[in-house]
XYZ file of C-alpha atoms in Angstrom:
588
model
C 0.000 0.000 0.000
C 1.294 3.433 -0.901
C 0.570 6.703 0.835
C 1.605 8.954 -2.063
C 0.307 9.255 -5.598
C 1.004 11.975 -8.157
C -1.658 12.247 -10.872
C -1.184 14.417 -13.960
C -4.325 15.886 -15.498
C -3.715 16.119 -19.263
C -6.182 18.575 -20.806
C -5.559 17.945 -24.504
C -7.029 18.974 -27.878
C -7.461 15.827 -29.990
C -8.712 15.707 -33.576
C -11.371 13.150 -34.414
C -9.813 10.416 -36.536
C -6.213 11.658 -36.355
C -5.019 8.723 -34.258
C -1.326 9.368 -34.871
C -1.472 13.006 -33.769
C -3.716 12.187 -30.802
C -1.333 9.470 -29.606
C 1.581 11.882 -29.948
C -0.271 14.425 -27.790
C -0.655 11.749 -25.131
C 3.036 10.829 -25.419
C 4.003 14.480 -25.011
C 1.793 14.769 -21.935
C 3.331 11.606 -20.489
C 6.869 12.918 -21.065
C 6.021 16.212 -19.360
C 4.328 14.400 -16.482
C 7.296 12.046 -16.065
C 9.632 15.035 -15.805
C 7.585 16.184 -12.803
C 7.566 12.767 -11.161
C 3.977 11.787 -11.938
C 2.824 8.219 -11.327
C -0.284 8.379 -13.536
C -1.508 10.511 -16.440
C -5.274 10.937 -16.770
C -6.328 11.943 -20.299
C -9.720 12.930 -21.671
C -12.672 10.872 -22.909
C -11.876 8.990 -26.146
C -8.506 10.718 -26.242
C -7.184 8.284 -28.864
C -10.071 8.612 -31.332
C -11.090 12.182 -30.533
C -14.572 13.055 -29.328
C -17.250 12.697 -30.592
C -16.304 10.140 -33.283
C -19.966 9.618 -34.240
C -20.490 6.970 -36.946
C -16.758 6.407 -37.385
C -17.253 4.027 -34.462
C -19.417 1.819 -36.695
C -16.410 1.133 -38.962
C -14.558 -1.995 -37.718
C -11.347 -0.730 -39.331
C -11.516 2.472 -37.272
C -12.043 0.609 -33.992
C -9.186 -1.755 -34.867
C -6.894 1.193 -35.638
C -7.776 2.739 -32.268
C -6.894 -0.533 -30.532
C -3.549 -0.692 -32.320
C -2.765 2.878 -31.220
C -3.650 2.019 -27.614
C -1.498 -1.115 -27.648
C 1.465 0.814 -29.072
C 1.165 3.339 -26.226
C 0.870 0.494 -23.734
C 4.190 -0.972 -24.859
C 5.905 2.337 -24.159
C 4.869 2.216 -20.495
C 7.405 -0.619 -20.025
C 9.989 2.144 -19.421
C 8.972 2.379 -15.747
C 7.458 5.845 -16.180
C 3.900 6.949 -15.469
C 0.907 4.797 -16.201
C -1.701 6.338 -18.488
C -5.488 6.242 -18.649
C -6.550 6.761 -22.261
C -9.965 6.695 -23.902
C -10.881 4.731 -27.020
C -13.687 2.745 -28.648
C -12.986 -0.744 -27.340
C -14.315 -4.211 -28.041
C -14.383 -6.889 -25.360
C -12.306 -9.955 -26.226
C -13.691 -13.498 -26.006
C -17.130 -12.143 -25.125
C -15.803 -10.659 -21.885
C -17.113 -7.362 -20.625
C -15.195 -4.555 -18.888
C -15.513 -6.246 -15.502
C -15.163 -9.790 -16.776
C -18.912 -10.356 -17.055
C -20.444 -11.713 -20.248
C -21.472 -8.950 -22.622
C -25.223 -8.530 -22.534
C -27.785 -7.222 -24.984
C -28.757 -8.379 -28.432
C -26.458 -9.228 -31.308
C -26.583 -5.644 -32.575
C -25.491 -4.321 -29.191
C -22.666 -6.856 -28.974
C -21.396 -5.666 -32.343
C -20.942 -2.145 -31.021
C -17.808 -1.234 -29.071
C -17.673 0.315 -25.628
C -16.684 3.889 -24.829
C -13.784 2.831 -22.618
C -11.191 4.254 -20.255
C -8.135 2.020 -20.509
C -5.268 1.737 -18.002
C -1.816 1.295 -19.561
C 1.086 0.416 -17.254
C 4.126 -1.809 -17.129
C 4.164 -2.275 -20.893
C 0.641 -3.603 -21.295
C -3.077 -2.883 -21.214
C -3.749 -3.596 -17.538
C -7.533 -3.242 -17.496
C -10.341 -1.050 -18.732
C -13.712 0.277 -17.711
C -16.656 1.043 -19.984
C -18.960 4.036 -19.840
C -22.159 2.944 -18.130
C -24.507 5.870 -18.756
C -24.562 6.668 -22.483
C -26.081 10.108 -23.156
C -28.663 10.304 -25.908
C -29.938 13.874 -25.768
C -28.929 17.268 -27.103
C -25.737 16.871 -29.131
C -25.149 13.295 -27.922
C -26.062 10.103 -29.825
C -23.916 7.588 -27.970
C -26.541 4.842 -27.804
C -26.427 4.852 -31.597
C -22.783 3.790 -31.767
C -21.697 2.427 -28.359
C -22.698 -0.416 -26.094
C -23.252 0.514 -22.452
C -20.912 -1.096 -19.948
C -21.838 -2.641 -16.600
C -21.608 -0.761 -13.332
C -17.841 -0.557 -12.794
C -15.630 -1.599 -9.940
C -12.389 0.155 -8.974
C -9.085 -0.212 -10.829
C -6.085 -1.210 -8.718
C -3.182 1.031 -9.712
C 0.056 0.626 -7.784
C -1.783 -0.130 -4.567
C -4.507 2.520 -4.903
C -8.112 1.684 -5.814
C -9.198 4.229 -8.438
C -12.842 4.673 -9.351
C -13.015 5.612 -13.037
C -16.302 6.981 -14.353
C -16.485 8.322 -17.888
C -18.105 11.753 -18.377
C -21.886 11.187 -18.178
C -21.322 8.595 -15.420
C -20.678 11.556 -13.090
C -23.984 13.259 -13.923
C -26.044 10.773 -11.910
C -25.345 9.143 -8.537
C -25.429 5.446 -9.503
C -21.884 4.893 -10.764
C -20.186 6.883 -7.996
C -22.236 5.023 -5.380
C -21.234 1.670 -6.873
C -17.557 2.643 -6.913
C -17.623 3.858 -3.321
C -19.372 0.706 -2.132
C -16.824 -1.499 -3.917
C -13.842 0.200 -2.304
C -12.747 3.072 -4.562
C -10.501 5.633 -2.849
C -10.253 8.394 -5.491
C -12.750 9.166 -8.265
C -11.275 9.921 -11.711
C -13.503 11.385 -14.433
C -12.250 11.636 -18.061
C -14.557 13.917 -20.048
C -15.579 15.254 -23.429
C -18.016 17.860 -22.143
C -18.865 20.628 -24.657
C -19.073 24.278 -23.728
C -22.219 26.246 -23.326
C -22.560 29.467 -21.422
C -24.239 27.875 -18.382
C -22.410 24.549 -18.075
C -19.259 25.271 -16.056
C -21.063 25.807 -12.764
C -23.357 22.848 -13.468
C -20.359 20.516 -13.857
C -18.813 21.697 -10.608
C -22.073 21.328 -8.703
C -22.510 17.764 -9.965
C -18.945 16.916 -8.978
C -19.577 18.331 -5.507
C -22.746 16.234 -5.251
C -20.795 13.040 -6.044
C -18.081 13.985 -3.530
C -20.661 14.700 -0.838
C -22.509 11.432 -1.483
C -19.411 9.223 -1.469
C -17.000 11.077 0.796
C -14.336 10.596 -1.892
C -12.156 13.190 -3.643
C -12.626 13.634 -7.381
C -10.381 14.608 -10.301
C -12.144 15.787 -13.466
C -10.231 16.240 -16.741
C -12.017 17.731 -19.746
C -11.125 17.886 -23.433
C -10.367 21.263 -25.017
C -10.739 22.389 -28.632
C -13.205 22.673 -31.488
C -14.875 19.752 -33.275
C -17.338 20.822 -35.965
C -20.060 22.794 -34.098
C -18.830 21.827 -30.634
C -16.241 23.608 -28.522
C -14.724 21.836 -25.527
C -13.634 24.324 -22.920
C -11.303 22.367 -20.639
C -11.480 23.845 -17.139
C -10.363 20.549 -15.544
C -10.393 20.481 -11.727
C -9.863 18.528 -8.521
C -12.268 18.592 -5.559
C -11.221 17.138 -2.208
C -13.488 15.113 0.059
C -14.243 18.255 2.084
C -15.502 19.863 -1.173
C -12.527 22.210 -1.324
C -11.231 23.069 -4.795
C -7.594 21.930 -4.984
C -6.822 22.518 -8.675
C -8.354 24.117 -11.752
C -6.881 24.388 -15.238
C -7.449 27.244 -17.661
C -10.346 27.241 -20.096
C -10.000 27.087 -23.897
C -6.351 26.006 -23.943
C -4.362 22.815 -23.520
C -2.650 22.278 -20.208
C -1.131 19.775 -17.828
C -0.865 19.892 -14.064
C 0.620 17.246 -11.775
C -1.487 16.949 -8.643
C 0.106 15.588 -5.435
C -2.022 13.204 -3.380
C -1.437 11.777 0.087
C -3.255 9.215 2.221
C -3.725 10.368 5.839
C -1.007 12.243 7.782
C 0.806 15.401 6.642
C -1.972 17.566 7.935
C -4.571 15.574 6.047
C -7.746 15.931 8.108
C -9.646 13.305 6.094
C -8.521 10.388 8.261
C -7.228 7.513 6.181
C -8.673 8.996 2.998
C -6.818 10.647 0.151
C -6.307 14.377 -0.259
C -4.913 16.458 -3.089
C -2.504 19.231 -2.117
C -3.310 22.694 -3.408
C -2.119 23.068 -7.000
C -2.615 25.398 -9.954
C -5.947 27.191 -9.807
C -6.896 29.405 -12.758
C -10.075 31.442 -12.400
C -12.568 30.393 -15.100
C -13.615 32.754 -17.869
C -17.126 34.116 -17.512
C -19.727 36.090 -19.446
C -18.742 37.751 -22.702
C -15.090 36.727 -22.321
C -15.962 33.022 -22.197
C -18.331 33.254 -25.168
C -15.832 35.211 -27.242
C -13.002 32.777 -26.509
C -15.302 29.872 -27.425
C -16.008 31.504 -30.795
C -12.309 32.070 -31.436
C -11.341 28.495 -30.539
C -14.231 26.988 -32.492
C -13.370 28.892 -35.664
C -9.605 28.377 -35.314
C -9.885 24.608 -34.924
C -12.455 24.269 -37.720
C -10.140 26.087 -40.126
C -6.909 24.448 -38.929
C -8.190 20.888 -38.559
C -9.808 21.002 -42.004
C -6.740 22.466 -43.684
C -8.036 25.814 -44.979
C -5.399 28.508 -45.562
C -7.713 31.233 -44.289
C -11.197 32.709 -44.572
C -12.972 35.211 -46.789
C -16.121 37.069 -45.751
C -18.378 39.877 -46.868
C -17.794 43.053 -44.841
C -20.963 45.096 -45.178
C -20.420 47.893 -42.688
C -22.843 46.194 -40.279
C -22.185 44.773 -36.847
C -22.463 41.049 -37.657
C -19.781 41.081 -40.342
C -17.589 43.420 -38.276
C -17.675 41.062 -35.275
C -17.164 38.003 -37.492
C -14.079 39.620 -39.007
C -12.703 40.487 -35.565
C -13.195 36.917 -34.328
C -11.550 35.572 -37.493
C -8.496 37.801 -37.044
C -8.236 36.819 -33.379
C -8.481 33.142 -34.349
C -6.207 33.055 -37.390
C -4.254 36.302 -37.553
C -5.173 39.227 -39.788
C -3.041 37.982 -42.696
C -5.302 34.929 -43.118
C -8.536 36.935 -43.270
C -9.734 38.534 -46.521
C -12.827 40.750 -46.734
C -14.958 41.949 -49.631
C -17.197 45.005 -49.647
C -19.808 44.294 -52.342
C -21.878 47.461 -52.777
C -25.164 47.703 -54.649
C -27.015 50.880 -55.655
C -28.650 50.772 -52.200
C -25.398 50.698 -50.228
C -24.951 53.900 -48.248
C -21.785 55.972 -48.060
C -21.803 55.311 -44.316
C -21.651 51.556 -44.904
C -18.701 51.939 -47.263
C -16.902 54.068 -44.689
C -17.755 51.719 -41.807
C -16.532 48.628 -43.675
C -13.271 50.400 -44.507
C -12.818 51.490 -40.891
C -13.577 47.971 -39.600
C -10.954 46.477 -41.909
C -8.397 49.116 -40.916
C -8.977 48.607 -37.178
C -8.671 44.837 -37.482
C -5.788 45.014 -39.967
C -7.321 42.813 -42.660
C -7.281 43.178 -46.432
C -10.446 44.704 -47.935
C -11.363 44.611 -51.624
C -14.402 46.205 -53.242
C -16.418 44.336 -55.869
C -19.638 46.044 -56.929
C -22.595 43.772 -57.692
C -24.586 46.222 -59.879
C -23.393 44.536 -63.127
C -24.630 41.177 -61.814
C -27.975 42.713 -60.837
C -28.362 44.175 -64.329
C -27.463 40.860 -65.938
C -30.061 38.964 -63.925
C -32.673 41.607 -64.641
C -32.011 41.274 -68.384
C -32.017 37.472 -68.196
C -35.320 37.319 -66.318
C -37.145 40.219 -67.981
C -39.120 37.999 -70.410
C -40.451 35.977 -67.469
C -41.075 38.823 -65.036
C -42.550 41.561 -67.281
C -45.914 42.693 -65.980
C -45.514 41.094 -62.555
C -45.898 43.275 -59.467
C -43.632 43.413 -56.386
C -44.128 40.245 -54.397
C -43.871 41.184 -50.727
C -45.226 43.678 -48.255
C -43.447 43.315 -44.888
C -45.857 42.213 -42.182
C -44.702 44.869 -39.725
C -44.966 47.739 -42.230
C -47.391 46.981 -45.096
C -46.749 50.359 -46.650
C -43.080 49.412 -47.257
C -43.725 47.381 -50.401
C -40.720 45.218 -51.276
C -39.751 42.815 -54.018
C -38.063 39.923 -52.263
C -37.045 38.367 -55.563
C -34.666 41.213 -56.402
C -33.480 41.564 -52.812
C -32.485 37.895 -52.892
C -30.776 38.304 -56.253
C -28.486 40.850 -54.570
C -27.688 38.481 -51.690
C -27.021 35.620 -54.099
C -24.796 37.773 -56.294
C -22.713 38.460 -53.195
C -22.668 34.769 -52.265
C -21.556 33.837 -55.767
C -18.789 36.440 -55.599
C -17.508 35.123 -52.278
C -17.570 31.535 -53.533
C -15.604 32.542 -56.628
C -12.910 34.092 -54.420
C -12.960 30.954 -52.260
C -12.487 28.724 -55.294
C -9.638 30.829 -56.637
C -7.752 31.398 -53.365
C -8.727 28.322 -51.354
C -10.036 30.409 -48.441
C -13.194 29.154 -46.749
C -16.214 31.462 -46.957
C -17.235 32.606 -43.492
C -20.930 33.503 -43.357
C -21.948 36.164 -40.866
C -25.631 35.753 -39.940
C -26.653 35.592 -36.286
C -29.047 33.301 -34.403
C -31.840 35.871 -34.302
C -31.888 36.107 -38.101
C -31.509 32.365 -38.622
C -34.366 31.731 -36.195
C -36.923 33.707 -38.176
C -35.613 33.135 -41.688
C -34.248 36.663 -42.132
C -31.569 35.268 -44.423
C -31.238 34.224 -48.068
C -30.506 30.665 -49.106
C -27.399 30.549 -51.337
C -26.899 34.235 -50.539
C -25.834 35.521 -47.127
C -26.228 31.939 -45.839
C -23.498 30.867 -48.263
C -20.365 29.580 -46.541
C -18.422 26.774 -44.955
C -18.804 27.959 -41.366
C -20.757 30.584 -39.434
C -19.113 31.803 -36.260
C -22.267 33.671 -35.083
C -24.744 30.882 -35.835
C -25.662 30.420 -32.151
C -25.233 34.075 -31.095
C -28.348 36.201 -30.666
C -28.231 39.760 -32.015
C -28.257 41.315 -28.552
C -25.273 39.138 -27.650
C -23.524 40.261 -30.855
C -23.667 43.814 -29.532
C -22.491 42.769 -26.065
C -19.533 40.829 -27.493
C -18.580 43.726 -29.771
C -18.536 46.189 -26.889
C -16.528 43.761 -24.760
C -13.971 43.158 -27.515
C -13.477 46.903 -27.971
C -12.385 47.077 -24.332
C -10.411 43.828 -23.999
C -7.869 41.672 -25.814
C -8.733 37.988 -25.322
C -6.048 35.633 -24.072
C -4.355 33.972 -27.023
C -5.956 36.287 -29.594
C -3.900 36.926 -32.746
C -5.744 40.111 -33.691
C -4.867 43.656 -32.633
C -5.280 45.205 -29.224
C -7.664 48.115 -28.787
C -10.907 48.942 -30.542
C -11.870 46.724 -33.487
C -15.536 47.700 -34.049
C -16.250 51.293 -35.220
C -18.472 53.247 -32.877
C -21.009 54.053 -35.600
C -21.409 50.332 -36.329
C -22.445 49.869 -32.703
C -24.978 52.708 -32.708
C -26.661 52.764 -36.139
C -29.878 50.873 -36.868
C -29.263 47.426 -38.383
C -30.156 47.139 -42.074
C -29.590 44.702 -44.923
C -29.590 47.607 -47.424
C -31.384 45.640 -50.122
C -33.839 48.455 -50.899
C -34.023 52.197 -50.180
C -34.299 53.218 -46.510
C -34.541 49.584 -45.345
C -34.314 48.737 -41.639
C -34.415 45.308 -39.965
C -37.283 46.500 -37.805
C -39.441 46.932 -40.940
C -39.870 43.151 -40.834
C -38.870 42.134 -37.304
C -39.686 43.170 -33.752
C -36.920 45.130 -31.965
C -34.060 42.736 -31.272
C -34.341 42.902 -27.496
C -37.981 41.806 -27.851
C -37.257 39.242 -30.567
C -34.378 37.642 -28.662
C -36.382 37.365 -25.462
C -39.207 35.608 -27.299
C -36.815 33.337 -29.196
C -35.026 32.308 -26.018
C -38.391 31.271 -24.580
C -39.334 29.335 -27.708
C -35.983 27.690 -28.450
C -34.047 27.208 -25.222
C -37.030 26.822 -22.884
C -39.779 25.375 -25.137
C -42.352 27.686 -23.563
C -45.885 28.061 -24.875
C -47.211 31.352 -26.246
C -49.164 32.079 -23.074
C -46.110 31.453 -20.902
C -43.975 33.852 -22.952
C -46.746 36.450 -23.034
C -46.893 36.209 -19.233
C -43.283 37.430 -19.190
C -44.446 40.748 -20.648
C -44.463 40.192 -24.430
C -47.458 40.918 -26.662
C -49.337 37.732 -27.527
C -49.690 38.690 -31.198
C -45.935 39.285 -31.466
C -45.134 35.956 -29.804
C -47.435 34.127 -32.221
C -45.867 35.865 -35.214
C -42.347 34.987 -34.072
C -43.384 31.368 -33.463
C -44.725 31.113 -37.027
C -41.563 32.660 -38.485
C -39.408 30.283 -36.418
C -41.204 27.155 -37.616
C -41.503 28.313 -41.230
C -37.733 28.819 -41.493
C -36.724 25.270 -40.583
C -36.018 24.368 -44.217
C -33.475 27.189 -44.411
C -31.681 26.166 -41.236
C -31.288 22.597 -42.527
C -29.173 24.050 -45.351
C -27.113 26.418 -43.209
C -23.387 25.899 -42.593
C -22.197 24.618 -39.218
C -21.298 27.117 -36.531
C -20.048 27.358 -32.960
C -22.465 26.165 -30.280
C -22.549 28.495 -27.259
C -26.086 28.049 -25.860
C -27.647 24.928 -24.431
C -29.836 24.549 -27.535
C -28.184 25.394 -30.801
C -29.714 24.773 -34.213
C -28.603 21.531 -35.820
C -27.445 18.823 -33.419
C -29.385 20.212 -30.446
C -32.742 21.119 -31.987
C -34.251 18.749 -34.540
C -37.628 19.793 -35.864
C -39.354 18.405 -38.965
C -39.370 20.586 -42.060
C -42.775 19.266 -43.084
C -44.645 20.393 -40.009
C -48.305 21.407 -39.930
C -48.120 22.536 -36.286
C -47.284 26.225 -36.580
C -48.344 27.297 -33.127
C -51.700 28.649 -31.949
C -53.929 30.239 -34.580
């Protein structure tokens, strides 16, 4: 029996499917941990495969390649250095389950691998434990690809009984209770827990609940980095049995800390139990800073992991494109961001000036490509079909403001075509710039302003766009590659939002004020409230009904939108799945 154990928390940024690079990250963490005398390195959930691997797990060749990578790492632990807990899709051998029990379920379930945490030490795979509670809600579809493991028992590592529970296993009491009852002394939790703006405190409170219920200390290590729409924010931590916070890693960046544990004695007031000495504690990011850093990391990893040389976006002189450009420069550096101002006859002098000032403040290249020739060409092409037809739309909020949506959309699509041409020629990914408020109610043009490979503001409401812009003008985010100081022109922050697709257009011609719209949308999307419940919060019933109808009618557009960073607890796409063909449009 030992009375000392040094555990390194390795908060790493894996790439789904890049097994070689992921294994090298684990090797690097092990080397750094060994230099500090660590006995064990705890990595993140599915650290070999990357998380979430989704339907890659259904490919036998992928699971076999993950096993080979794990076994190669296991051989390296014969050097007498630290043991390692890695995560990988894992198949039981000879029908044996993670705890030696026969694998249960039907033939289809047996064909699926486990989401496993695997202990490597002494040159071999010592043992492994499977995730018991597979999440199947929100962004998670683990029951689709994994087989659930049995309730786990502790792992014996160098004389210490470690209770390993994988991510979701910490969110309910059952697994921790089983581990405590079967003799675990320290709880270890490898995670792939995505960021949203309310989750950090929720994780900590759940960890504290498990500590309180079991009387055991807990070490939680979380993945960091972007994977498609998801951003993993790190923030790994250790909580002692007295619920004191002993360690906390930074958010949104890789890191490693070696935590020093002792059993009894040395001032340890937990009797014969284990206690972690105070270690690195980095205050977590909050509010606008956390959201902004999530956007930067999500965009950076999407571009880098998919091999794009940079991004190109339309810079209109409005706040959405200005903030998108600032985030892009902070993520990639100004030299990898290219902007186009694409004026039409309706573009104001102020917009031209504001786009130029935005580009100058951020330090990005700005080119001007007028779309009037394209508008004229389409008008000539379509004249035989459209002669004699009247304008097709009168905005609901202002019937006197007669509009022709057809020609407004032609402008947006001419801009989208221009951006895609630049993308094809230069290789830069098109970054679309619409926000969640607009995407919610369909205030966007398919194959126009929705055109792009990624949308950094996809899950950001308009009111939050303003808040982030004001924050960025006053702060320089940690790790940002863009300039210090103001990046959003003051006039962009104060002028009325407009798409400038017709004379004297304003967003509020067609939409409620954004503070009203966003409040209603949050009730409809994040909280699934009924019209009467939202009206009871102080909104006009007729306005709530109109927003509900716009939200449901725009589902077909959102299905064709590019991916974007998830920052709320219910983003469009993976989180919220509504039918396109849907006769329920809300109350009449």
